[in-house]
PDB file of C-alpha atoms in Angstrom:
ATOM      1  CA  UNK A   1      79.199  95.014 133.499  1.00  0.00           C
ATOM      2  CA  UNK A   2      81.717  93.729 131.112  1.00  0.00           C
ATOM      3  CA  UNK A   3      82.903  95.246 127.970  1.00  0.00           C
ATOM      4  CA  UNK A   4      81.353  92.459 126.157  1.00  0.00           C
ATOM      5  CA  UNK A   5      78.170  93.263 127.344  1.00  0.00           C
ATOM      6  CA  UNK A   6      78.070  96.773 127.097  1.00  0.00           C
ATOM      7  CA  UNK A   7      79.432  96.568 123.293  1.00  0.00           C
ATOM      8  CA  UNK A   8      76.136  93.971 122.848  1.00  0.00           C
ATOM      9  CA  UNK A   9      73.909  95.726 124.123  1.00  0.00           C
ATOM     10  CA  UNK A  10      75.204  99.471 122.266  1.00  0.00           C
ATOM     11  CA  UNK A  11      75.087  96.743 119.314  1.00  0.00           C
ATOM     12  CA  UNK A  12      71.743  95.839 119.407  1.00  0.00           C
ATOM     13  CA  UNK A  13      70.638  99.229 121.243  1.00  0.00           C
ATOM     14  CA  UNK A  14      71.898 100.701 117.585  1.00  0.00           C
ATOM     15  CA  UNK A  15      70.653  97.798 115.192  1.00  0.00           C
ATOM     16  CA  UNK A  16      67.230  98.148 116.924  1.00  0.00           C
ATOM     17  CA  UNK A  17      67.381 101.493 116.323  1.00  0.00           C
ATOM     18  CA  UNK A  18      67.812 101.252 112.698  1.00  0.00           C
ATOM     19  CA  UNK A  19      63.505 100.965 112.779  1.00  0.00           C
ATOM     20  CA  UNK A  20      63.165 104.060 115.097  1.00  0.00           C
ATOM     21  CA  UNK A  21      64.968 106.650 112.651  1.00  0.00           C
ATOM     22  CA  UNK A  22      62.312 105.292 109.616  1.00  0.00           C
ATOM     23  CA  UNK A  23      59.683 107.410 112.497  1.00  0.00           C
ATOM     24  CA  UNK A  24      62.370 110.070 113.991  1.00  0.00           C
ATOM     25  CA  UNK A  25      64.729 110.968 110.878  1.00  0.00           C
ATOM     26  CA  UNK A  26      67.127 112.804 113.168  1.00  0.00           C
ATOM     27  CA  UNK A  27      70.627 112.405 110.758  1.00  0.00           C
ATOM     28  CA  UNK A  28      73.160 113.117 113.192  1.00  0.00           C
ATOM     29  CA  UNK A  29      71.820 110.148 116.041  1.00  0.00           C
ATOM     30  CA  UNK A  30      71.852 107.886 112.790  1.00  0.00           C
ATOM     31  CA  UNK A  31      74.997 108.674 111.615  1.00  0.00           C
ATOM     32  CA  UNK A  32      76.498 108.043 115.335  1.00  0.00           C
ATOM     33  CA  UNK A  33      74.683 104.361 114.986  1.00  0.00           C
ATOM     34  CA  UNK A  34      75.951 103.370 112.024  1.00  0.00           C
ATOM     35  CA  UNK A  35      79.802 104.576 113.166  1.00  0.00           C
ATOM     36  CA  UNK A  36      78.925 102.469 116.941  1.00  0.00           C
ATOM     37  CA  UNK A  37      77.296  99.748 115.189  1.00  0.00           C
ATOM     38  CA  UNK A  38      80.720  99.965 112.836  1.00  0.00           C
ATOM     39  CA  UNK A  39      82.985  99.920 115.638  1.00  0.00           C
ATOM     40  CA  UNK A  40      80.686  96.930 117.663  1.00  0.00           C
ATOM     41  CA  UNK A  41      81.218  94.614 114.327  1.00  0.00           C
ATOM     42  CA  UNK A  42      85.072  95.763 113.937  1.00  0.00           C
ATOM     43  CA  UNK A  43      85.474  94.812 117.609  1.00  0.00           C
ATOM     44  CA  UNK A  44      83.895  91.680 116.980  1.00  0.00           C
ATOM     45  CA  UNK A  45      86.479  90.842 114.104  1.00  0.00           C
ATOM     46  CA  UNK A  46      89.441  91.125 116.095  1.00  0.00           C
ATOM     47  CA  UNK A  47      87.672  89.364 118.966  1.00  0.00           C
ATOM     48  CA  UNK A  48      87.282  86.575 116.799  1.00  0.00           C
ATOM     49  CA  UNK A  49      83.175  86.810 117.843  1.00  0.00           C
ATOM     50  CA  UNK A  50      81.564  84.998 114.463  1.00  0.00           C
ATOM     51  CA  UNK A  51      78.347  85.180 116.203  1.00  0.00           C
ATOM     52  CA  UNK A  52      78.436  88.772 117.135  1.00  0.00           C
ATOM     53  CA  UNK A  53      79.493  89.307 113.040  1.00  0.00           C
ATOM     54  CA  UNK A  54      76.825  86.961 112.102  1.00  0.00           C
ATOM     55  CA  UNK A  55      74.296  88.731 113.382  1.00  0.00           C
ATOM     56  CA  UNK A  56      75.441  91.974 111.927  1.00  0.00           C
ATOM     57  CA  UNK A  57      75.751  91.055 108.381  1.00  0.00           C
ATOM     58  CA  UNK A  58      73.420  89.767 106.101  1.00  0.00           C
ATOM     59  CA  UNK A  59      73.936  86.321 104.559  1.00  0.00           C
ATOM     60  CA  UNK A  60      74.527  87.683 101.079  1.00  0.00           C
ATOM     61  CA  UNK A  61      77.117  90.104 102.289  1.00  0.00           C
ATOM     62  CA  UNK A  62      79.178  90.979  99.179  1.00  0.00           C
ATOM     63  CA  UNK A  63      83.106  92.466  99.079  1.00  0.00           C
ATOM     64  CA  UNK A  64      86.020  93.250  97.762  1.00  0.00           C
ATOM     65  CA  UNK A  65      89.107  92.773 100.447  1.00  0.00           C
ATOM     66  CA  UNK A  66      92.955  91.246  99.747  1.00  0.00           C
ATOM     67  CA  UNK A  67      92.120  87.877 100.871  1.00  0.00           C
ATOM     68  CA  UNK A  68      89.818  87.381  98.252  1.00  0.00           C
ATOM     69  CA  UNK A  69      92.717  88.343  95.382  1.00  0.00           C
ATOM     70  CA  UNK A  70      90.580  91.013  93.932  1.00  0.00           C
ATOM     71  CA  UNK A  71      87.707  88.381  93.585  1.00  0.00           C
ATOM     72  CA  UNK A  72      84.191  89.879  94.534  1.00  0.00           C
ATOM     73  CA  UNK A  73      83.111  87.674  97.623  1.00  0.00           C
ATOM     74  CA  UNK A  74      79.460  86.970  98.294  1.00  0.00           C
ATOM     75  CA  UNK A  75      78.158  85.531 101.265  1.00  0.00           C
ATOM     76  CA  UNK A  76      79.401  84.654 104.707  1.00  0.00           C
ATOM     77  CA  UNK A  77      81.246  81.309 104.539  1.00  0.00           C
ATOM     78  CA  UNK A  78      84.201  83.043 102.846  1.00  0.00           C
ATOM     79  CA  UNK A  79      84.594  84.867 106.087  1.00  0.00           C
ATOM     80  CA  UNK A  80      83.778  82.030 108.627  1.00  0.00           C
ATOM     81  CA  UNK A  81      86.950  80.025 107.546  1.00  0.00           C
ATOM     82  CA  UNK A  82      89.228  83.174 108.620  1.00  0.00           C
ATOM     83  CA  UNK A  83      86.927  83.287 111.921  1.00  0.00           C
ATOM     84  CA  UNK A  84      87.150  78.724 112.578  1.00  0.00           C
ATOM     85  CA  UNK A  85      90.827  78.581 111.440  1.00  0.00           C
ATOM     86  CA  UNK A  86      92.522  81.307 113.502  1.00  0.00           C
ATOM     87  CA  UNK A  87      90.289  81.504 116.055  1.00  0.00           C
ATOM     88  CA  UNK A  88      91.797  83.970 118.993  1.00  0.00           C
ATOM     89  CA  UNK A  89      95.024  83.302 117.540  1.00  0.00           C
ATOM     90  CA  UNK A  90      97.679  85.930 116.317  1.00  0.00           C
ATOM     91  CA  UNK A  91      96.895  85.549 112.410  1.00  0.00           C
ATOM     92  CA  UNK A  92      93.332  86.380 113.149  1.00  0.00           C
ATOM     93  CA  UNK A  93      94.476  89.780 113.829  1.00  0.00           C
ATOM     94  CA  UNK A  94      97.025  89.570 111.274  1.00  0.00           C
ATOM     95  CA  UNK A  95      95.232  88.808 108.858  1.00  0.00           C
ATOM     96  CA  UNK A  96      92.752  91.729 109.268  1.00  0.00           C
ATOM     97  CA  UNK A  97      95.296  93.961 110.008  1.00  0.00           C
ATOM     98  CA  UNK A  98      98.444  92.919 108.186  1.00  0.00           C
ATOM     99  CA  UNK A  99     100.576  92.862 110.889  1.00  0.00           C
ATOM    100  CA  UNK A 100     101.883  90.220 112.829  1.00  0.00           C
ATOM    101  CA  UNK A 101     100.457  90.080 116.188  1.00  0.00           C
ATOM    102  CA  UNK A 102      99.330  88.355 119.221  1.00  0.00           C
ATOM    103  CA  UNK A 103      96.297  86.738 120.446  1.00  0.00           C
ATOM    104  CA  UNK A 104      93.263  89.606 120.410  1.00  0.00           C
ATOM    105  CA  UNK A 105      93.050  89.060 124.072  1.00  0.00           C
ATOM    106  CA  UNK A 106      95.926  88.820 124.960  1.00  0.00           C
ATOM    107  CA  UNK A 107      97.764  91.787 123.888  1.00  0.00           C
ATOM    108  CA  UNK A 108      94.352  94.131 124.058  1.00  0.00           C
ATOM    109  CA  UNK A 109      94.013  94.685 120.849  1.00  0.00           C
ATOM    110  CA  UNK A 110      92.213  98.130 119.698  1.00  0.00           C
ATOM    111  CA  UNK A 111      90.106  98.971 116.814  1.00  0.00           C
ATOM    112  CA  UNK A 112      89.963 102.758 116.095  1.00  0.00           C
ATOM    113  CA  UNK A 113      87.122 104.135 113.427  1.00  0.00           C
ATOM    114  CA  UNK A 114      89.421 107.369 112.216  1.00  0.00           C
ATOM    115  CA  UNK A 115      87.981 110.179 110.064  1.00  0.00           C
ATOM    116  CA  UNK A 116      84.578 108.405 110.002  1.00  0.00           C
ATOM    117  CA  UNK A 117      82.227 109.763 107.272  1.00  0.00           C
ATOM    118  CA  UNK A 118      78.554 108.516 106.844  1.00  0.00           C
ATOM    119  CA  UNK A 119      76.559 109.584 103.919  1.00  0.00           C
ATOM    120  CA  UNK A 120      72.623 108.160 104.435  1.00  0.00           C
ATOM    121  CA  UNK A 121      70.713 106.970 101.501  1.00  0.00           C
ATOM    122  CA  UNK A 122      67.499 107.861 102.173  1.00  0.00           C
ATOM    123  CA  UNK A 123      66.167 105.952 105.249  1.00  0.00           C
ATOM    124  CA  UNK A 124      67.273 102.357 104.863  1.00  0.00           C
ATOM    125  CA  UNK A 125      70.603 102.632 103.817  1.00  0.00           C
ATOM    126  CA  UNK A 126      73.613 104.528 104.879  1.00  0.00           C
ATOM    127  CA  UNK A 127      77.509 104.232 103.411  1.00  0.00           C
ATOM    128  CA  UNK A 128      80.589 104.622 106.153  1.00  0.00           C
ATOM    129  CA  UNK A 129      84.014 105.273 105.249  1.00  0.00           C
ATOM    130  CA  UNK A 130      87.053 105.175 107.627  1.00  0.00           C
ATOM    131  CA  UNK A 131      90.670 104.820 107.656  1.00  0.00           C
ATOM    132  CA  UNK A 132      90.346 101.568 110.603  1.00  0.00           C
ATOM    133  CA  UNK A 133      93.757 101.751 112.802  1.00  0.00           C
ATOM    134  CA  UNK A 134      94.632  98.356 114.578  1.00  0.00           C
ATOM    135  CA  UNK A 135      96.779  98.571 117.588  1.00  0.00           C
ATOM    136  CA  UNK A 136      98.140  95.464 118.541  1.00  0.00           C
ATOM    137  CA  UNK A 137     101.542  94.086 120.284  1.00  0.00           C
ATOM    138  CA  UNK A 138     104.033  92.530 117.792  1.00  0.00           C
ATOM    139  CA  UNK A 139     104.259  88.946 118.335  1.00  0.00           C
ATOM    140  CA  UNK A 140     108.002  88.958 117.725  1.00  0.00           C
ATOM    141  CA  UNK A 141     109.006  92.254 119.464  1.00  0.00           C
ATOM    142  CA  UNK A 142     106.881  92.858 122.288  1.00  0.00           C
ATOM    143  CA  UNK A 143     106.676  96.247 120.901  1.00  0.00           C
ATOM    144  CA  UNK A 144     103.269  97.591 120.290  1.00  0.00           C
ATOM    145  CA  UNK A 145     102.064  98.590 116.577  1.00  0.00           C
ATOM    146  CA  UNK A 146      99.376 100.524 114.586  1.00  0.00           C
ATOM    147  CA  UNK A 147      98.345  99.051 111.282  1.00  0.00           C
ATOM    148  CA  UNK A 148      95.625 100.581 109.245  1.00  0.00           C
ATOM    149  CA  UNK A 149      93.458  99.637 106.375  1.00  0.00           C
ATOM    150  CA  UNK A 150      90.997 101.810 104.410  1.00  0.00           C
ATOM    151  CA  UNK A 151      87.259 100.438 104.720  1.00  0.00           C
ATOM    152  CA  UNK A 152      84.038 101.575 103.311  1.00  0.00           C
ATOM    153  CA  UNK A 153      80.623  99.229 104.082  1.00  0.00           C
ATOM    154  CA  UNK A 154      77.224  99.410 103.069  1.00  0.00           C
ATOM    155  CA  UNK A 155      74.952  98.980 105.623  1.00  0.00           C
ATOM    156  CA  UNK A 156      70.915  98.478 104.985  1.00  0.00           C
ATOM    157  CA  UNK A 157      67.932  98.639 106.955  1.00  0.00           C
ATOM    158  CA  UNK A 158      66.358  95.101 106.767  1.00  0.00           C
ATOM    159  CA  UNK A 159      63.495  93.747 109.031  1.00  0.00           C
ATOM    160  CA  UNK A 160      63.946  96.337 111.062  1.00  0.00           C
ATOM    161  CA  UNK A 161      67.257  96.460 111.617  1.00  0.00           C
ATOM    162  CA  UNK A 162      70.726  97.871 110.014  1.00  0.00           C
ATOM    163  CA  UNK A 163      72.583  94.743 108.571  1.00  0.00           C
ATOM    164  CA  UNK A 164      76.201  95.269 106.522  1.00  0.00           C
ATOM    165  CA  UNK A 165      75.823  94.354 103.121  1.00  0.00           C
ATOM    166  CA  UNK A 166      79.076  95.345 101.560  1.00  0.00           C
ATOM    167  CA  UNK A 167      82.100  96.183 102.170  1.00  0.00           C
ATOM    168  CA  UNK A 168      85.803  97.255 100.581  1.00  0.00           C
ATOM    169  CA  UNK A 169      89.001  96.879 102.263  1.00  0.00           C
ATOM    170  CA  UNK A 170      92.028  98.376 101.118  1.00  0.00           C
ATOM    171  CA  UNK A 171      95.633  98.535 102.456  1.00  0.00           C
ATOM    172  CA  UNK A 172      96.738 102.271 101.787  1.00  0.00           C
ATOM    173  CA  UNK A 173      99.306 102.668  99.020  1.00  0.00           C
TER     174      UNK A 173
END
């Protein structure tokens, strides 16, 4: 089984989930689903996978992230030009990242969730933050690099299933 495929089916293995801990309210196996389901749409950004992040956020996703100039962005077609326009190609990753890079699958890339912290909000709702670390190849050098960016998302329990509804992205000062 590919690593696609396993990182699908952990994906919707967790988003199913999302119904099952409204009946089993055991915090800690939530708390791991929202970091895997974090990590499955993370992997799916650098991957360049729209329809994996699609189906993970809700069409009125709002944010707050550099691209958008400290504009609050709602909805998904903000994000879908970054995913048509670079495609698999090295700004993809750059631009995510902040780093100059190359293609996702070429050079491996690897999306680390550091210091993870989930705080639930009752049972439909749950708040991540991480510090995400991008390991990539330089596009120039050869040489790998880590970037990181600070992230916190929202994520909400809707029909059934956890769906990001926010999200912040900051480069560390």
């Amino acid at each position: 089984m590919t690593s696609s495929t396993d990182a699908t089916q952990q994906s919707s293995s967790a988003v199913s989930a999302a119904s099952q801990y409204c009946n089993d309210r055991d915090e800690s196996e939530v708390r791991e689903q929202i970091i895997d389901i974090t990590q499955n749409l993370l992997d799916a950004i650098v991957s360049c996978d729209w329809d994996k992040y699609s189906e993970l956020c809700h069409s009125s996703l709002t944010c707050f992230e550099p691209e958008a100039r400290g504009h609050l962005v709602q909805g998904l077609s903000f994000h879908k030009y970054y995913f048509d326009f670079f495609g698999s190609s090295s700004a993809a990753v750059a631009a995510s990242a902040g780093t100059t890079t190359t293609s996702p699958s070429a050079a491996g890339t690897n999306v680390t969730l550091s210091s993870p912290h989930v705080r639930l909000l009752g049972n439909k709702a749950a708040v991540i933050c991480y510090v995400r670390l991008n390991q990539s190849v330089d596009g120039t050098t050869q040489m790998p690099v880590t970037s990181c960016v600070e992230e916190t998302r929202v994520w909400e329990v809707i029909e059934g299933r956890w769906m990001n509804v926010h999200f912040h992205r900051s480069v560390p000062s």
